[in-house]
XYZ file of C-alpha atoms in Angstrom:
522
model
C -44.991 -57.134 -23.712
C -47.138 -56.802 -20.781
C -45.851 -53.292 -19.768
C -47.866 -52.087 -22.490
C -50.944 -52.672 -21.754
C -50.138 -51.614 -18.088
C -48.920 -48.735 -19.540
C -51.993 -47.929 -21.708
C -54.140 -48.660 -18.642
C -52.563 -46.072 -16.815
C -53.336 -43.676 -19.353
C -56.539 -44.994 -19.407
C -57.234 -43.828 -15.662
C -55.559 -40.101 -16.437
C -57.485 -39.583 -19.386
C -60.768 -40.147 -17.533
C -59.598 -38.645 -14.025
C -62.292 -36.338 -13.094
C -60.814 -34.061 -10.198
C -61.617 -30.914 -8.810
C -60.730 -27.483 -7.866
C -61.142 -26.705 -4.362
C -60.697 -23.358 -2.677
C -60.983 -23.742 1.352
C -61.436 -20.753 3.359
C -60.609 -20.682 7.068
C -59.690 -17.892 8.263
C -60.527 -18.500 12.237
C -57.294 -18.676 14.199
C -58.036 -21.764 16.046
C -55.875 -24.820 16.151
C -58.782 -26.930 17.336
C -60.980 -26.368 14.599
C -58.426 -26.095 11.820
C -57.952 -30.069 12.718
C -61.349 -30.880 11.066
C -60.957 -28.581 8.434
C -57.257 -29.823 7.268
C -58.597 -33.421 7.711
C -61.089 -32.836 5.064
C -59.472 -31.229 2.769
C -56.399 -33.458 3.116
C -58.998 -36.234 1.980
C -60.408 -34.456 -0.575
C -56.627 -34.041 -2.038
C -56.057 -37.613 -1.377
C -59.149 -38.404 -3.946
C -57.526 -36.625 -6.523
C -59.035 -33.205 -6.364
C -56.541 -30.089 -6.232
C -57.223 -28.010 -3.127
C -56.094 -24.651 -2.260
C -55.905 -23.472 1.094
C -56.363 -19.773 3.191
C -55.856 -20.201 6.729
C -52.946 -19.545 9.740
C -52.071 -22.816 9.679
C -49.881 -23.608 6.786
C -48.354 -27.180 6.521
C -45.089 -28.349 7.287
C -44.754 -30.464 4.560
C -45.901 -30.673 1.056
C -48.956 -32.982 0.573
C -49.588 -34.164 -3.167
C -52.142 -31.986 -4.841
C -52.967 -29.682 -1.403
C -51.715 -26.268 -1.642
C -51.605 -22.987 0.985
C -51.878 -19.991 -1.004
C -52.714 -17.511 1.546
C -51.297 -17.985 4.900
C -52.675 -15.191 7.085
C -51.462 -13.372 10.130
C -51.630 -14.737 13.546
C -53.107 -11.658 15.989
C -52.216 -13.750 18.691
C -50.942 -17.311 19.285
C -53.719 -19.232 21.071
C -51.940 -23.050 21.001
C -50.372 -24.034 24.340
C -50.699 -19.946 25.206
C -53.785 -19.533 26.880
C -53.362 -19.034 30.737
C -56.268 -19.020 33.697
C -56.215 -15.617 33.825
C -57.593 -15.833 30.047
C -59.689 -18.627 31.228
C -61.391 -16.612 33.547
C -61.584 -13.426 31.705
C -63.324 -15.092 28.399
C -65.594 -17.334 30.917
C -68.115 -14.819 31.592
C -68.360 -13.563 28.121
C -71.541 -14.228 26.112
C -70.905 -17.176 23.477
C -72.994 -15.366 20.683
C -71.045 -11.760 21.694
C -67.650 -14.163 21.189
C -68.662 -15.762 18.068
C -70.339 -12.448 16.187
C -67.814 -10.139 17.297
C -64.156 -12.129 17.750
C -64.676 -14.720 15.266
C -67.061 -12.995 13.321
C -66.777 -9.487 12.801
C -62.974 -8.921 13.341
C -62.065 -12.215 10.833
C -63.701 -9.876 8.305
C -61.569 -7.874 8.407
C -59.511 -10.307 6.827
C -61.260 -8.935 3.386
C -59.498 -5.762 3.221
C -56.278 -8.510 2.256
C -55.081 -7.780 -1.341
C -54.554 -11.951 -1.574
C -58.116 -12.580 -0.763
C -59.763 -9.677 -3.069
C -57.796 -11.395 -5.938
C -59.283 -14.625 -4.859
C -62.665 -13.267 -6.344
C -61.237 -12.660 -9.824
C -62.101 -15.312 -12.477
C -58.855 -18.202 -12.411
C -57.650 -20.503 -14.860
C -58.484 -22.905 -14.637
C -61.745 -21.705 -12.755
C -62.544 -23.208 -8.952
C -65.724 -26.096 -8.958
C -66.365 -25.029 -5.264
C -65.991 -22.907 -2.144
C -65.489 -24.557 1.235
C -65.559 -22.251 4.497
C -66.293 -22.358 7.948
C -69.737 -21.635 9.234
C -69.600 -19.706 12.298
C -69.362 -16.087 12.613
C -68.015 -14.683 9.617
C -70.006 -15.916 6.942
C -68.680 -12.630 4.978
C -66.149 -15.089 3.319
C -69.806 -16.472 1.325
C -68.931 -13.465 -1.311
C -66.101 -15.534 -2.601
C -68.442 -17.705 -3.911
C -71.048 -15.738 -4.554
C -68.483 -13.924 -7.277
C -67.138 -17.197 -8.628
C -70.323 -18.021 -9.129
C -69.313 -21.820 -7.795
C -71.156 -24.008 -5.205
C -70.476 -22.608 -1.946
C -69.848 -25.563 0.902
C -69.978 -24.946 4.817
C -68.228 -26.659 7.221
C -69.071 -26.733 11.011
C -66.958 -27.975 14.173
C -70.209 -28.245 16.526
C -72.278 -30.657 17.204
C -75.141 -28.591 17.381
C -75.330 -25.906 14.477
C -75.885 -22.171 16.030
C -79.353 -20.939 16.701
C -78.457 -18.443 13.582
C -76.864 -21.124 11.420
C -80.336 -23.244 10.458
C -81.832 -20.864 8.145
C -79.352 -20.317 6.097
C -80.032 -24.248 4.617
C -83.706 -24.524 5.661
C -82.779 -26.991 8.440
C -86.283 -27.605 10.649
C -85.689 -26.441 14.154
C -87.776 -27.824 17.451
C -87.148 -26.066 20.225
C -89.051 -28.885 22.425
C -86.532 -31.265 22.667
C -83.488 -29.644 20.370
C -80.936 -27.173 22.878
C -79.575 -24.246 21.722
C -75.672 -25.083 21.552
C -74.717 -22.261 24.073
C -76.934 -23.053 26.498
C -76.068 -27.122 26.674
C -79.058 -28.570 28.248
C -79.705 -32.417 27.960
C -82.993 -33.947 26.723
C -85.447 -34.367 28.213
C -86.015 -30.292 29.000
C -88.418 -29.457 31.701
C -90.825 -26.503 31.127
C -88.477 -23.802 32.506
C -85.516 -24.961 29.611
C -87.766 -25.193 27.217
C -88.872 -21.497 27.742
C -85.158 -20.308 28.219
C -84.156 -22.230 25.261
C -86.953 -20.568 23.014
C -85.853 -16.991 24.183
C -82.614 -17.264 24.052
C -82.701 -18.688 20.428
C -84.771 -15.733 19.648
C -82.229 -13.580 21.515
C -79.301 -15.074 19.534
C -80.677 -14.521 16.070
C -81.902 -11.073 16.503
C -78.086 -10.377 18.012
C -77.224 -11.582 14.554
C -79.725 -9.843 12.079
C -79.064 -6.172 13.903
C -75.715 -6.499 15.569
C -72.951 -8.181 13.143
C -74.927 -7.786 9.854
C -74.035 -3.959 9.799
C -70.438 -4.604 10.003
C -70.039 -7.532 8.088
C -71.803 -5.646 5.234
C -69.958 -2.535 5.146
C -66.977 -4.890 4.758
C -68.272 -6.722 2.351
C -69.170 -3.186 0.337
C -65.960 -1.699 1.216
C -64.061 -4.103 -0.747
C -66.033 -5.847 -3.341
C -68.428 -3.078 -4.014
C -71.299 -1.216 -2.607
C -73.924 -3.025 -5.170
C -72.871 -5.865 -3.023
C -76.006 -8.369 -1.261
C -76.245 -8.175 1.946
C -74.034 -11.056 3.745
C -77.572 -12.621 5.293
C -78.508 -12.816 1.929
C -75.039 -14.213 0.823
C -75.523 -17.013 3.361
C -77.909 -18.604 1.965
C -76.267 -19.331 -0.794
C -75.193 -22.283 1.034
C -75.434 -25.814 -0.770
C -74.524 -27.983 1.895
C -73.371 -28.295 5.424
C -71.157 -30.483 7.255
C -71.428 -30.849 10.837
C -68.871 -32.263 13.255
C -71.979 -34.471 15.022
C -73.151 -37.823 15.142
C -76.242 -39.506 15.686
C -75.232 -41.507 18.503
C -73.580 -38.851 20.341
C -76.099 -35.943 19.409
C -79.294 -37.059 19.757
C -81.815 -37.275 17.212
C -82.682 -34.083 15.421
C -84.628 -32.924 12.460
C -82.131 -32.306 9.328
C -82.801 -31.977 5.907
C -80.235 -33.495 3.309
C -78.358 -30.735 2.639
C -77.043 -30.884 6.364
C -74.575 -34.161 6.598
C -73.465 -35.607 9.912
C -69.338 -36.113 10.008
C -68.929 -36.471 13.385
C -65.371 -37.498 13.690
C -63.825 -36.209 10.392
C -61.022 -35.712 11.877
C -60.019 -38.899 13.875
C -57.063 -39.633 11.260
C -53.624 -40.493 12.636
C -51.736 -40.162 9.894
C -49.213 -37.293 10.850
C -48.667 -38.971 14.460
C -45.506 -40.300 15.764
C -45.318 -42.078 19.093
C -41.891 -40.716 19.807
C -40.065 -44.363 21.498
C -39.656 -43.364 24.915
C -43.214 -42.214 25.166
C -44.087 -45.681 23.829
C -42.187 -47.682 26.015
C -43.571 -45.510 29.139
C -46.777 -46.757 27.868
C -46.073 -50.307 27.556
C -44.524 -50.620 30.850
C -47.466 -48.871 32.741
C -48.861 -52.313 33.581
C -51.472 -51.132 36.140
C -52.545 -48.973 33.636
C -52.332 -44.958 33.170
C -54.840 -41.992 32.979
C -54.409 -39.123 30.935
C -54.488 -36.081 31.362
C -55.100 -32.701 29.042
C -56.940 -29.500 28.674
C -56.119 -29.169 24.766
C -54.203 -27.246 22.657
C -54.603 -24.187 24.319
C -54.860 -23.885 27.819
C -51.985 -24.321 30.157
C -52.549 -26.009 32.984
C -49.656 -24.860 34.283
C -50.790 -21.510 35.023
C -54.109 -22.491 37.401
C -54.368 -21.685 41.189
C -51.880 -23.459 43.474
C -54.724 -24.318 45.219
C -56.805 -26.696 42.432
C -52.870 -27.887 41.279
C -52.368 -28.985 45.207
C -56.139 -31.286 44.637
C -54.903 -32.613 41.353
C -51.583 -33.313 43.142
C -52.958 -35.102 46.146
C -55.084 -36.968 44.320
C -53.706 -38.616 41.478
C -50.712 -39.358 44.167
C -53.444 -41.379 45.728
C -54.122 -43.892 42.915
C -50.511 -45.258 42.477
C -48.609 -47.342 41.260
C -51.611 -46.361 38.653
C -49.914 -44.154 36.376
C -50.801 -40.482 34.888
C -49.808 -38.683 31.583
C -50.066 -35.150 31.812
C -49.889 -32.452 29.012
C -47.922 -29.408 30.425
C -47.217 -26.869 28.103
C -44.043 -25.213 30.116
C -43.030 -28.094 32.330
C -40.884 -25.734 34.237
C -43.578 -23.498 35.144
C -45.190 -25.906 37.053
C -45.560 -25.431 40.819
C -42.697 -28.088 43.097
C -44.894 -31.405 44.825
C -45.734 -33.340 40.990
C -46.031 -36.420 42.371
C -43.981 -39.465 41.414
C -46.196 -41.310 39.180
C -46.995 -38.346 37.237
C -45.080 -38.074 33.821
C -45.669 -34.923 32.064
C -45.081 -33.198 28.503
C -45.165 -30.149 26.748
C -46.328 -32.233 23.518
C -48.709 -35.683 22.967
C -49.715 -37.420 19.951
C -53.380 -37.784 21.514
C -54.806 -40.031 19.245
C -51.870 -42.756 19.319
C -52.313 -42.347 23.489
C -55.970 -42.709 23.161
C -55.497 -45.955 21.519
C -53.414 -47.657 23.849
C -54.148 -50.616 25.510
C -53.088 -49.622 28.746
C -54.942 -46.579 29.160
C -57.893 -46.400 31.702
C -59.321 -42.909 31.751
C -58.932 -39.890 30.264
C -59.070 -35.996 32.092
C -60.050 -33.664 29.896
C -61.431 -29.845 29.834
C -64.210 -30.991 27.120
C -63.160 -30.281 23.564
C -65.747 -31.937 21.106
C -63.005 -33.000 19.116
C -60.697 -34.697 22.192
C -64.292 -36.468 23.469
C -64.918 -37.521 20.429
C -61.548 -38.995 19.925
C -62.220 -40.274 23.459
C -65.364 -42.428 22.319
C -63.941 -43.384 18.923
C -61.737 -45.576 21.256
C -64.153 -46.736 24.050
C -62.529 -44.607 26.898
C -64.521 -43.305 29.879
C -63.649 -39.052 30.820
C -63.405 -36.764 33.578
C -64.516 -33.982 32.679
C -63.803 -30.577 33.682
C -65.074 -27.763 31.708
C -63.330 -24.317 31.060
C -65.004 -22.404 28.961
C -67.843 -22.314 25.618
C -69.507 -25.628 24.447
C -67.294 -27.651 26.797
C -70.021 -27.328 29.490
C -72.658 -28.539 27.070
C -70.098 -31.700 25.738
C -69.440 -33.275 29.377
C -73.217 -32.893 29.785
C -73.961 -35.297 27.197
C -71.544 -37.812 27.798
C -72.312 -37.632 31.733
C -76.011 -38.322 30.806
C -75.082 -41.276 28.502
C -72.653 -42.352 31.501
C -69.513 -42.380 30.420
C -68.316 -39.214 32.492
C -68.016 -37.554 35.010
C -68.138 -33.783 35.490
C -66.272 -31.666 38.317
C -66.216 -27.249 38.098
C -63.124 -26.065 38.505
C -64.278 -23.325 40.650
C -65.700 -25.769 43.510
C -63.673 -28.802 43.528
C -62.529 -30.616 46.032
C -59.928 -33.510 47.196
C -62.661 -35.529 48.078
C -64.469 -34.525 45.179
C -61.433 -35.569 42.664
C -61.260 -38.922 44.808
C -64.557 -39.790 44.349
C -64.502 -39.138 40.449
C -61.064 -41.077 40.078
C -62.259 -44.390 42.348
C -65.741 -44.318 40.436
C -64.341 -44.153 36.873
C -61.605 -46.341 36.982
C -63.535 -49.094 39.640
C -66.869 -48.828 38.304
C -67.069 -51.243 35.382
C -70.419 -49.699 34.007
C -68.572 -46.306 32.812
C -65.607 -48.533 30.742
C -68.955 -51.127 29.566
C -70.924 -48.117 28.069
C -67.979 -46.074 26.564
C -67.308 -49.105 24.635
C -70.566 -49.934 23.758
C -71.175 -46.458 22.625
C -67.713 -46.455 20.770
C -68.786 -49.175 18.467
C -72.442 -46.997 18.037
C -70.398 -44.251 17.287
C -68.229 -46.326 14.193
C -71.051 -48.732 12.841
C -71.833 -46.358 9.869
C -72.571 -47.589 6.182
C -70.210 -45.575 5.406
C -66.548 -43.355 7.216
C -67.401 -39.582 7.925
C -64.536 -38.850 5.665
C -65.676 -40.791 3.088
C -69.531 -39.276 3.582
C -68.114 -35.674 3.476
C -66.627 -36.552 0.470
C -69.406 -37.857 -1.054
C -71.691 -34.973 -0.892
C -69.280 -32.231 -1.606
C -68.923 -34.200 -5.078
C -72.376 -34.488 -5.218
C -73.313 -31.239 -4.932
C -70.466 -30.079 -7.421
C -71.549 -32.700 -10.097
C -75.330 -31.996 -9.681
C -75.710 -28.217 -8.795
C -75.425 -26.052 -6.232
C -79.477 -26.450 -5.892
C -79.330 -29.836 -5.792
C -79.973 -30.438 -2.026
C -81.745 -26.888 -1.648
C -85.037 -27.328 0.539
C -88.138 -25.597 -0.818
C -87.967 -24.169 2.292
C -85.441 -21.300 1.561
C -88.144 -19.891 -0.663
C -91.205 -19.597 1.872
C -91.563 -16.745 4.598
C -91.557 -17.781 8.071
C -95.463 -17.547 8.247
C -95.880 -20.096 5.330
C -93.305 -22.176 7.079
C -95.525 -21.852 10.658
C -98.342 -22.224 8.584
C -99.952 -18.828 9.984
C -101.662 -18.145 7.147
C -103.131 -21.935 7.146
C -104.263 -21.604 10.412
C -105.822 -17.832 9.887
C -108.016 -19.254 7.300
C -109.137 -22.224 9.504
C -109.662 -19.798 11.713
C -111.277 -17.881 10.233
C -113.481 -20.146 8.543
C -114.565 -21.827 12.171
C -115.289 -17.944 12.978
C -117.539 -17.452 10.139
C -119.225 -21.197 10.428
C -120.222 -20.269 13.857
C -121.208 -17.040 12.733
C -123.864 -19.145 10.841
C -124.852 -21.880 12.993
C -125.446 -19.101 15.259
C -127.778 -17.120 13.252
C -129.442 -20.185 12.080
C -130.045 -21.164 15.713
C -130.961 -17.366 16.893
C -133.707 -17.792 13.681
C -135.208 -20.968 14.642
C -135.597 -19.683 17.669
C -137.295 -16.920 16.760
C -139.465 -18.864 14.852
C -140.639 -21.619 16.748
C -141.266 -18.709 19.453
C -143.037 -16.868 17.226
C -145.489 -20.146 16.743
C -145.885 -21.027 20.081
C -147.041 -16.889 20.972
C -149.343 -17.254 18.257
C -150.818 -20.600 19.668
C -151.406 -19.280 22.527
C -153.249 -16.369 21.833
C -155.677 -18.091 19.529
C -156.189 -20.704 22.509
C -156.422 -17.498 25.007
C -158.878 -15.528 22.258
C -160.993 -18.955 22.094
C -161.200 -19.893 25.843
């Protein structure tokens, strides 16, 4: 008899079950990104909500109520593929040329697919909400715009891009507030401050003039030439997650419709420690660093010369010992010393964990630091390329880093970082210290993301929407405040002025006229 009501319970909680229909759009071929992006949607799903995915990065197994409906093409495989030669070639491109042209302009392209043009058509039952990435190719907005559905942006950087603000009416200070791509630290001096104002300016005007033309011809070409305009699509926006955290970001001004998830995508649940790797780790009793510079980049492939530093150096700190991600092992140059165990493949976040790590050498992902501090581990940092520059930055400011350039380092130079990060205590003391900053929240960032993106689906798609979207820049700077001040002051003076010139005149005037009656008289 008690299986009934158990039973009617159950039906109880599926007759009320309130859960969504999600459409995610990612189109940007990036392994590293796609991590925060599957992590939220994977939560969503795991809420109840049904999502449907379009990105390259299809899963490998079915997850309850998550589903990849478009899987596009690959132009070129970027994970464990990306050699110093690339390095070096994509280093001294401009980060807003990159992200409007690469990731921007050409993933528009992605429009002209037959599967994504049908995505606009009415569905049964009909969508509740658009996630994408905002980044570059904010083209994808017309999805939403046609479903007529809240549309939902999701953003890997700490910082959002100087042309990403205005599309939510997020405040912007240039005083003490960097622009992402040029990675300076706060405090600025006056010389920052003035680069970081014209470069901002620089970066949105590339923007307005330079990817808006091509973005809206393919938005035109395909949906229709009655189409908006895709800066006008973009602000359709109802919310914004960011991958950032106060604690690691720095204070900033943010209006509610911008939500802080730093570390969405710290969830091990897909991670094996494969036995022998475990036991390596267990029996490393003095301890072990490791070693990484992410998905993409193969380490592998550098200069004999910085491999022959790295070589001599971490020979030096034995019977310490090092794990080292190396895509191709056999492609690595002879004279890997002894305590050196390397891998094409590492489940990062169960290595991170590990009680016997000391250090960890990394090229500066946001989401591998982050990882980093989620566990309390101190870095060595050298960056490659794009925001990794303005990541090891921070973290060497807060002290729990240290940064060396790959172009001018050194044995002694290596040495020096190695004895100072794993002997100094203070480096260990504050990466723990700003590990448990970074995870004393009221409430998980997945938990937060989900939050809002139900929020904003239950409540509107205006529901967050700051009155400033609907003022001109010039009400927002108060201009027009200020000209009538001014011009009020103007006209005051004006008066007091004339007043003043009158009086004059007038008491003058008097003082003639007294004296020539006291002249006439005398």
């Amino acid at each position: 008899m008690r299986v009934l009501p158990i039973i009617f319970l159950w039906l109880y909680y599926l007759s009320v079950c309130n859960g969504y229909r999600l459409l995610g759009l990612f189109p940007l071929q990036s392994q590293s990104h796609f991590t925060m992006f599957e992590q939220l949607m994977k939560g969503l799903a795991r809420k109840g909500h049904q999502v449907d995915m379009v990105s390259s990065f299809p899963l490998k197994k079915p997850y309850p109520n998550y589903t990849d409906i478009v899987t596009l093409p690959v132009a070129m495989k970027f994970t464990n593929n990306v050699s110093y030669e690339m390095v070096k070639r994509y280093e001294p491109l401009d980060m807003t040329y990159v992200v409007g042209t690469l990731v921007g302009n050409d993933l528009c392209e992605f429009l002209e697919n037959p599967k994504i043009k049908d995505l606009a058509q009415p569905k049964n039952p009909p969508y509740d909400a658009v996630i994408m990435e905002v980044h570059g190719a904010q083209c994808f907005a017309i999805i939403g715009h046609l479903l007529k559905v809240p549309l939902i942006g999701v953003s890997t950087t700490g910082t959002l891009y100087p042309w990403l603000p205005r599309l939510i009416g997020q405040p912007e200070n240039l005083a003490f507030v960097s622009n992402v791509i040029l990675g300076f630290t706060t405090p600025m001096n006056f010389w920052q401050r003035l680069c970081n104002v014209l470069r901002t300016l620089y970066d949105k005007w590339f923007f307005d003039h330079l990817t808006t033309r091509v973005q809206d011809r393919l938005i035109r070409k395909n949906f229709g030439s009655d189409m908006s305009s895709v800066r006008e699509l973009e602000r359709k926006l109802s919310l914004i997650l960011i991958n950032s955290q106060i604690t690691l970001d720095g204070i900033q001004p943010k209006t509610p419709a911008v939500v802080d998830v730093g570390g969405l995508h710290i969830q091990a649940e897909d991670e094996t420690l494969q036995p022998e790797l475990k036991k390596w780790m267990d029996d490393s009793k003095d301890g072990f660093i490791y070693f990484t510079f992410g998905s993409m980049v193969m380490i592998e492939t550098f200069p004999r010369k910085f491999l022959n530093i790295i070589y001599a150096s971490l020979d030096k700190i034995a019977p310490m010992q090092v794990l080292m991600k190396v895509p191709v092992p056999e492609k690595l140059p002879p004279g890997l010393p002894e305590n050196v165990h390397i891998s094409p493949w590492m489940p990062q976040l169960m290595v991170l964990k590990h009680h016997n790590l000391k250090a960890f050498i990394t090229h500066g992902g946001l989401m591998s630091m982050q990882e980093a501090i989620s566990f309390g581990v101190p870095m060595i940092g050298i960056p490659l390329f794009g925001d990794q520059f303005m990541n090891i930055n921070a973290y060497v400011s807060k002290n729990v880093a240290i940064r060396l350039d790959v172009n001018t380092i050194t044995e002694e130079s290596m040495d020096e970082a190695l004895n100072a990060i794993l002997q100094d205590p203070l480096y260990r003391e504050n990466a723990r210290n700003l590990s448990r900053q970074f995870l004393d929240r009221p409430l998980g960032a997945i938990d937060t993301a989900i939050y809002w993106v139900e929020y904003v689906i239950k409540y509107g798609e205006n529901s967050l929407r700051s009155p400033a979207m609907d003022m001109t820049w010039w009400q927002l700077s108060l201009v027009d405040i200020i000209g009538f001040l001014l011009f009020c002051t103007i006209i005051i003076i004006i008066v007091i002025v004339f007043i003043v010139q009158f009086m004059l005149k007038l008491i003058c005037k008097d003082t003639n006229t007294s004296y020539l009656k006291k002249f006439k008289t005398n």
